[in-house]
């Protein structure tokens, strides 16, 4: 429970609203002695910051990370770390005017059902994608710690609409992939595919519409034996985290839904010996069998729905008059949320994996440089 | 944490092994005063019992549910309920002989990594699908309670291999679907598709192979407003539970991965008024927006991988000699696990949904008939 | 787990350090629609604020409560509430100079053992009583909500050193007690006893020493049936919370340790009927039997050790030289922490009781005025 | 939450009723590879078994421990361990006859308030001290594991009524204390005091009355640095566990309530160096400062109320007629529950301490002999 807390030993608690004072996170359970690079956290934040390219919302935010606690002499102390960003470019006027019109596939209706009319509706409040800035700040700390044990994580845009990258990019060294991703404004790994995606997003934007996509995430060098059968499976905990990201509607590990169409003789990953170590010959299991890491890269793919905020006129209901009405959503919106969600998926992956490693005693509670 | 506990207020704890004395479950948090129909639990168990048809393993088990605690005068007392089934048809000889050969895509290797060689390897021990009998016993109690508040749950075989049922069966009354499913030995809703699935499974079985599939689950009459944004979303908690089922490798809600290829104008579910109530005109959201129920049916689909145990000869490694070797898995296995997994998916859905309703105070802690 | 999170449905997460930027708390699970009186929170904070009287440390802090999230139009929204106070009168010089001398019965040594030398040692960092300001802010919100269901909480100084108030003050209406407590600078209920306590504290202060005491807490109008046997007992959860307050070393419910010297025929609380309702004739059980509330006032007493910071010269060890040495603790300290801890005990009681009521569905998740 | 689950990484779930089929426990989180001595568990159970001496109830139970899961080849597997004892000497007739008379200071009334009239009232059901047999079975496993890291735990009867042992028995080697305790039928360490306690219990029994007492528990060789400030303090978690034991009404650590009457200069434990290690010169802190172990023995004392079941006639209320009435409790009861509760206190201490050690990564998840 706790709508706003994730994790057991590495535990994050999210707070803040889209148009409130801040978006923040409390990060509990970070071992003492970790050198914190606030610039790195800032760079991570910047990749999900609005207003970065024509593909994203025009909202302009500094999103400057500020540490309120838990860091002393540039290192973690073992105390809870509170990080915030302040909200600045807050223009709630568009939200006020259409307050009574339920935006289709937005949380307006369910929010009323759950919170009555008390919720801070401005900018979608707690339902805003902006809340994930907290995940990113926590994820950046998790990543800094994971890198100490050589674990790296990379996510990328696998598809936008029907434009899809079908290559298997799960390789031993993620650094070259990272370099390639940097060149793509939409977070793709293949420059040709990136261009097609950009084109599709532009067309969609002009049509006052939005489009969905998929994100693939690779976790490298997770040692074998992490996770557990049934309720503590890697899949259970990764999926719990990933579905916390607004707009995510599906997740699959390894071959995933494709596996449902395969024979066992196709899908099974035979074991072999490479350099004296046991490895699978392929990785349709996505690095997880029986809920536990095999030592192969963890690979999962996330389905992201199209942004529900579109400029097109839509049918809906006026909650005050209880009559049907048209709605035209004004304001600044992302025609495709996928590029900004990449770092969020990575962050959740980092948070969940670090929690497993801390629980299983694979990382000490005090770090020595 | 707790590899073997799921849930907060309605909380199940699983124990037992495939070839140990029992498979069992402790169910904590059931309100007092619920009339328990052990025959219903038994009927639920029977639908996942092995040896029911030629499509399932030949292992013969009575799987007779036995209540050790928590029920008095045929009603729940508010105390934890312990239910067990005894293991009887235990033949561990096949497992002993091939103990050192790592079965491909089985948990043998990860089990060694996690538990050393101390795990009860017989019949896959804790990694066996048999453990899910505990989920079914708990799910049967959850369903009995949910039916008191008019919530019903139905899952069915949506696809086996490439044979797929693409119809939308999410209707208001699940009873007719249940009747149709009873007629299909593979748990399909459409008799023609069922026959094709049966045929495919038979062919697969003869080829000493196995095949995957998908299961769709519908939860009806869940009131709007259940769940929460981010970490306590319905999707987060349902997926956490569903990935606890061995062989599940993917889940999607509503349009799911299909949504990733859609435009916002296609995917959005416009609101309308039906009989004075606000409803969505369609349900691509799968009954969940912002992590919270909309009042429409909850719809999710689960990808099940092909059973890793196949009779075909496979490449693998002998863990003792650290040499590559061939393995031919003997024993009794399911060519397609999907039909037996249907009730398990329903059970997990019931357990998770009941937990939400209890936490949110929608069901009293003492029932009055 | 989670060193810094308490509670299940009403859940608080503490952050901040004594000499860091802020001391804060995130409060999750408050129902939507509660009118928040920040002035009330401020008044509660003021009662534990340093520098209030000659009996407390001379540290001067505004301790001005600031809301970062979760409140909109002066009401709770159902979103997590983040409250902070800023640290201002921070003088860490005394701490720097004696950094290597382990203060007796202070957390210096255990902090080194747990966090290495990375902890923020200034002003005792996370071990400071100042952290409890976060409990008080959360408790003030809990109290505002509890008052909606007529539950009131009052704690008072029962003893300072050997000066003890042995009267039973657990009466139906706590308001008169509150008025009497206001007149006592040490939080006692009896003016004569208060004067003796004040005298004792003054003498102790002049002797560069400190003194312990006890706090009694009364929770009124908790309905019967709250709590549970064994692990979820009221005593279990109240004690877990109360021992989170620095300097608390004991707790007893009802007759407590006195009960251990009693016969059953003395201790048992016979049942009777008052105004048509079942009541106990006395309350040696402290309002709790079998872990569950009886409907009588909940009464518990807390033992508070003398402040470990004293001006007297003490023997200790220099952690750098590993030699024995003398220490004279400079800085501003409380000769008796009991008066400032009263509101903290009340706050923890309020937080724990509210969590029970929310879990057990006794308070709706949306409030209507 | 979860009324019946305690712990995070080492987690026990209790089930069963006094007069139901079994009393049992599921123990989750035990590392794989621990050699389990069922005879040791049995011996532990025997020390709380009824009918052991004239000081305890005449109920005769074999209390034979039976393992249903989690143990293979005499070792733990890493899977959850289910242990049960069967109830045999069940005579519910006494309970039936007086069913409507609320026994004073018994859970009858609160049980009705919480569970309606659905609870299994026979033999006090879930409120019976018999439930603690499950704690003892789990504690015996915890102790076997703790002994691997040299941690030992001993509790003893510190007082019965006004007969009290005021000596400080917290020494380095608990074995001699254990030998002395074995000679006392009431679990005292001093033979003269034991005789006085025996005498007092006999007199009390003849008077159809009961008497309370205190139990002191010593945990030896816990390394420094275990626990945490505020919510995860050793005191918080030990007390939460200890108050789960029926009849416990108080707990204090180290000097406890005595500390409340002390000056800081008396109470503070100055640091010194012994054999090159930092130690406290005395241990009024009870081995815990700032919620964290100091490396000194953990010492806590528990107040146990007199058994509420007494043969004397008492005043009470008939719940059916809602009239006042007399009650004379028949059946078999303990005149003093303290001797049988000793092993329960030790068990809870072992369970809580092991949980801390596992969470903090001090014990590996797979044991090597």
Short mmCIF file of N, CA and C in Angstrom, two decimals, chain A residues 24-98:
data_model
loop_
_atom_site.label_atom_id
_atom_site.label_comp_id
_atom_site.label_asym_id
_atom_site.label_seq_id
_atom_site.Cartn_x
_atom_site.Cartn_y
_atom_site.Cartn_z
N UNK A 24 8.65 16.30 -6.09
CA UNK A 24 9.75 15.81 -5.28
C UNK A 24 9.70 14.34 -5.01
N UNK A 25 10.75 13.90 -4.34
CA UNK A 25 10.88 12.49 -4.00
C UNK A 25 11.75 12.35 -2.75
N UNK A 26 11.37 11.43 -1.87
CA UNK A 26 12.24 11.05 -0.76
C UNK A 26 12.79 9.67 -1.07
N UNK A 27 14.08 9.53 -1.00
CA UNK A 27 14.76 8.29 -1.35
C UNK A 27 15.37 7.71 -0.08
N UNK A 28 14.83 6.58 0.34
CA UNK A 28 15.29 5.98 1.59
C UNK A 28 16.05 4.69 1.29
N UNK A 29 17.11 4.46 2.00
CA UNK A 29 17.82 3.20 1.89
C UNK A 29 19.09 3.23 1.05
N UNK A 30 19.47 4.40 0.59
CA UNK A 30 20.74 4.50 -0.13
C UNK A 30 21.89 4.26 0.84
N UNK A 31 22.79 3.35 0.52
CA UNK A 31 23.96 3.15 1.40
C UNK A 31 24.71 4.46 1.62
N UNK A 32 25.36 4.55 2.77
CA UNK A 32 26.17 5.73 3.07
C UNK A 32 27.45 5.71 2.26
N UNK A 33 27.93 6.90 1.91
CA UNK A 33 29.24 7.01 1.28
C UNK A 33 29.24 7.08 -0.23
N UNK A 34 28.05 7.07 -0.83
CA UNK A 34 27.99 7.17 -2.29
C UNK A 34 28.22 8.61 -2.71
N UNK A 35 29.19 8.85 -3.56
CA UNK A 35 29.44 10.19 -4.07
C UNK A 35 28.30 10.56 -5.01
N UNK A 36 27.66 11.68 -4.75
CA UNK A 36 26.50 12.07 -5.56
C UNK A 36 26.91 13.17 -6.53
N UNK A 37 26.65 12.91 -7.80
CA UNK A 37 26.93 13.90 -8.84
C UNK A 37 25.60 14.55 -9.22
N UNK A 38 25.36 15.72 -8.63
CA UNK A 38 24.08 16.40 -8.90
C UNK A 38 23.96 16.78 -10.37
N UNK A 39 25.11 17.02 -11.03
CA UNK A 39 25.06 17.34 -12.46
C UNK A 39 24.53 16.17 -13.27
N UNK A 40 24.89 14.96 -12.85
CA UNK A 40 24.38 13.78 -13.54
C UNK A 40 22.86 13.69 -13.37
N UNK A 41 22.41 13.91 -12.14
CA UNK A 41 20.96 13.90 -11.91
C UNK A 41 20.29 14.93 -12.81
N UNK A 42 20.93 16.11 -12.90
CA UNK A 42 20.39 17.18 -13.74
C UNK A 42 20.33 16.76 -15.21
N UNK A 43 21.39 16.13 -15.69
CA UNK A 43 21.40 15.70 -17.10
C UNK A 43 20.31 14.66 -17.35
N UNK A 44 20.12 13.77 -16.39
CA UNK A 44 19.04 12.79 -16.54
C UNK A 44 17.68 13.49 -16.60
N UNK A 45 17.50 14.43 -15.69
CA UNK A 45 16.25 15.21 -15.68
C UNK A 45 16.04 15.92 -17.01
N UNK A 46 17.11 16.45 -17.55
CA UNK A 46 16.99 17.23 -18.78
C UNK A 46 16.44 16.38 -19.92
N UNK A 47 16.74 15.08 -19.91
CA UNK A 47 16.27 14.27 -21.05
C UNK A 47 14.75 14.05 -21.00
N UNK A 48 14.13 14.28 -19.86
CA UNK A 48 12.65 14.22 -19.85
C UNK A 48 12.01 15.60 -19.73
N UNK A 49 12.85 16.64 -19.65
CA UNK A 49 12.37 18.01 -19.49
C UNK A 49 11.51 18.40 -20.68
N UNK A 50 10.44 19.14 -20.43
CA UNK A 50 9.65 19.60 -21.57
C UNK A 50 10.41 20.66 -22.35
N UNK A 51 9.97 20.88 -23.56
CA UNK A 51 10.51 21.98 -24.36
C UNK A 51 11.88 21.71 -24.96
N UNK A 52 12.25 20.48 -25.03
CA UNK A 52 13.58 20.13 -25.55
C UNK A 52 13.64 20.15 -27.08
N UNK A 53 12.54 19.77 -27.70
CA UNK A 53 12.52 19.75 -29.16
C UNK A 53 11.10 20.01 -29.62
N UNK A 54 10.94 20.08 -30.92
CA UNK A 54 9.60 20.33 -31.46
C UNK A 54 8.68 19.14 -31.23
N UNK A 55 9.28 18.05 -30.80
CA UNK A 55 8.43 16.87 -30.58
C UNK A 55 7.75 16.85 -29.21
N UNK A 56 8.11 17.83 -28.40
CA UNK A 56 7.59 17.79 -27.03
C UNK A 56 6.79 19.06 -26.72
N UNK A 57 6.10 19.02 -25.60
CA UNK A 57 5.29 20.16 -25.17
C UNK A 57 6.13 21.43 -25.03
N UNK A 58 5.50 22.54 -25.23
CA UNK A 58 6.23 23.81 -25.21
C UNK A 58 6.42 24.35 -23.80
N UNK A 59 5.88 23.64 -22.81
CA UNK A 59 6.06 24.11 -21.42
C UNK A 59 7.54 24.24 -21.12
N UNK A 60 7.93 25.36 -20.56
CA UNK A 60 9.34 25.63 -20.29
C UNK A 60 9.58 25.52 -18.79
N UNK A 61 10.43 24.60 -18.41
CA UNK A 61 10.74 24.46 -17.00
C UNK A 61 12.25 24.32 -16.84
N UNK A 62 12.78 24.97 -15.80
CA UNK A 62 14.20 24.80 -15.51
C UNK A 62 14.44 23.39 -14.99
N UNK A 63 13.51 22.88 -14.21
CA UNK A 63 13.65 21.56 -13.60
C UNK A 63 15.03 21.40 -12.96
N UNK A 64 15.36 22.38 -12.12
CA UNK A 64 16.67 22.39 -11.47
C UNK A 64 16.59 21.55 -10.20
N UNK A 65 17.36 20.47 -10.12
CA UNK A 65 17.30 19.59 -8.96
C UNK A 65 17.89 20.28 -7.73
N UNK A 66 17.22 20.11 -6.60
CA UNK A 66 17.66 20.71 -5.35
C UNK A 66 17.58 19.63 -4.26
N UNK A 67 18.67 19.49 -3.51
CA UNK A 67 18.71 18.47 -2.46
C UNK A 67 18.37 19.11 -1.12
N UNK A 68 17.33 18.59 -0.46
CA UNK A 68 16.93 19.13 0.85
C UNK A 68 17.53 18.36 2.02
N UNK A 69 17.95 17.13 1.78
CA UNK A 69 18.44 16.31 2.89
C UNK A 69 19.24 15.12 2.39
N UNK A 70 19.96 14.49 3.29
CA UNK A 70 20.57 13.19 3.01
C UNK A 70 21.92 13.21 2.33
N UNK A 71 22.38 14.40 1.97
CA UNK A 71 23.69 14.50 1.32
C UNK A 71 24.55 15.45 2.14
N UNK A 72 25.77 15.04 2.43
CA UNK A 72 26.67 15.82 3.29
C UNK A 72 28.08 15.65 2.73
N UNK A 73 28.74 16.73 2.52
CA UNK A 73 30.07 16.67 1.89
C UNK A 73 30.02 15.90 0.57
N UNK A 74 28.97 16.14 -0.20
CA UNK A 74 28.78 15.51 -1.53
C UNK A 74 28.61 14.01 -1.51
N UNK A 75 28.35 13.46 -0.36
CA UNK A 75 28.12 12.01 -0.30
C UNK A 75 26.83 11.72 0.45
N UNK A 76 26.29 10.53 0.14
CA UNK A 76 25.12 10.08 0.89
C UNK A 76 25.56 9.76 2.32
N UNK A 77 24.62 9.95 3.24
CA UNK A 77 24.93 9.75 4.66
C UNK A 77 24.27 8.49 5.22
N UNK A 78 23.39 7.88 4.43
CA UNK A 78 22.56 6.79 4.94
C UNK A 78 21.19 7.30 5.36
N UNK A 79 21.05 8.61 5.45
CA UNK A 79 19.77 9.23 5.79
C UNK A 79 18.93 9.40 4.52
N UNK A 80 17.61 9.56 4.69
CA UNK A 80 16.76 9.74 3.51
C UNK A 80 17.11 11.01 2.75
N UNK A 81 17.12 10.87 1.44
CA UNK A 81 17.48 11.97 0.55
C UNK A 81 16.19 12.57 -0.01
N UNK A 82 16.01 13.85 0.19
CA UNK A 82 14.85 14.52 -0.41
C UNK A 82 15.31 15.42 -1.54
N UNK A 83 14.81 15.16 -2.73
CA UNK A 83 15.15 15.96 -3.91
C UNK A 83 13.88 16.58 -4.47
N UNK A 84 14.00 17.84 -4.87
CA UNK A 84 12.83 18.50 -5.46
C UNK A 84 13.22 19.28 -6.72
N UNK A 85 12.24 19.49 -7.57
CA UNK A 85 12.33 20.53 -8.59
C UNK A 85 11.13 21.45 -8.36
N UNK A 86 11.34 22.71 -8.65
CA UNK A 86 10.24 23.66 -8.48
C UNK A 86 9.46 23.80 -9.77
N UNK A 87 8.18 24.03 -9.64
CA UNK A 87 7.36 24.30 -10.81
C UNK A 87 7.37 25.79 -11.09
N UNK A 88 7.61 26.18 -12.34
CA UNK A 88 7.71 27.60 -12.64
C UNK A 88 6.75 28.04 -13.72
N UNK A 89 6.80 27.38 -14.88
CA UNK A 89 5.98 27.83 -16.01
C UNK A 89 4.56 27.27 -15.86
N UNK A 90 3.90 27.72 -14.81
CA UNK A 90 2.59 27.19 -14.48
C UNK A 90 1.52 28.09 -15.07
N UNK A 91 0.81 27.58 -16.03
CA UNK A 91 -0.31 28.33 -16.60
C UNK A 91 -1.55 27.46 -16.51
N UNK A 92 -2.34 27.71 -15.48
CA UNK A 92 -3.48 26.82 -15.22
C UNK A 92 -4.75 27.30 -15.90
N UNK A 93 -4.64 28.37 -16.70
CA UNK A 93 -5.86 28.98 -17.24
C UNK A 93 -6.60 28.01 -18.16
N UNK A 94 -5.86 27.28 -19.00
CA UNK A 94 -6.53 26.35 -19.90
C UNK A 94 -7.32 25.29 -19.14
N UNK A 95 -6.79 24.91 -17.98
CA UNK A 95 -7.44 23.85 -17.22
C UNK A 95 -8.72 24.36 -16.56
N UNK A 96 -8.67 25.61 -16.09
CA UNK A 96 -9.85 26.18 -15.44
C UNK A 96 -11.04 26.20 -16.37
N UNK A 97 -10.80 26.69 -17.59
CA UNK A 97 -11.91 26.93 -18.51
C UNK A 97 -12.66 25.65 -18.86
N UNK A 98 -11.95 24.55 -18.97
CA UNK A 98 -12.59 23.32 -19.40
C UNK A 98 -12.75 22.34 -18.24
#
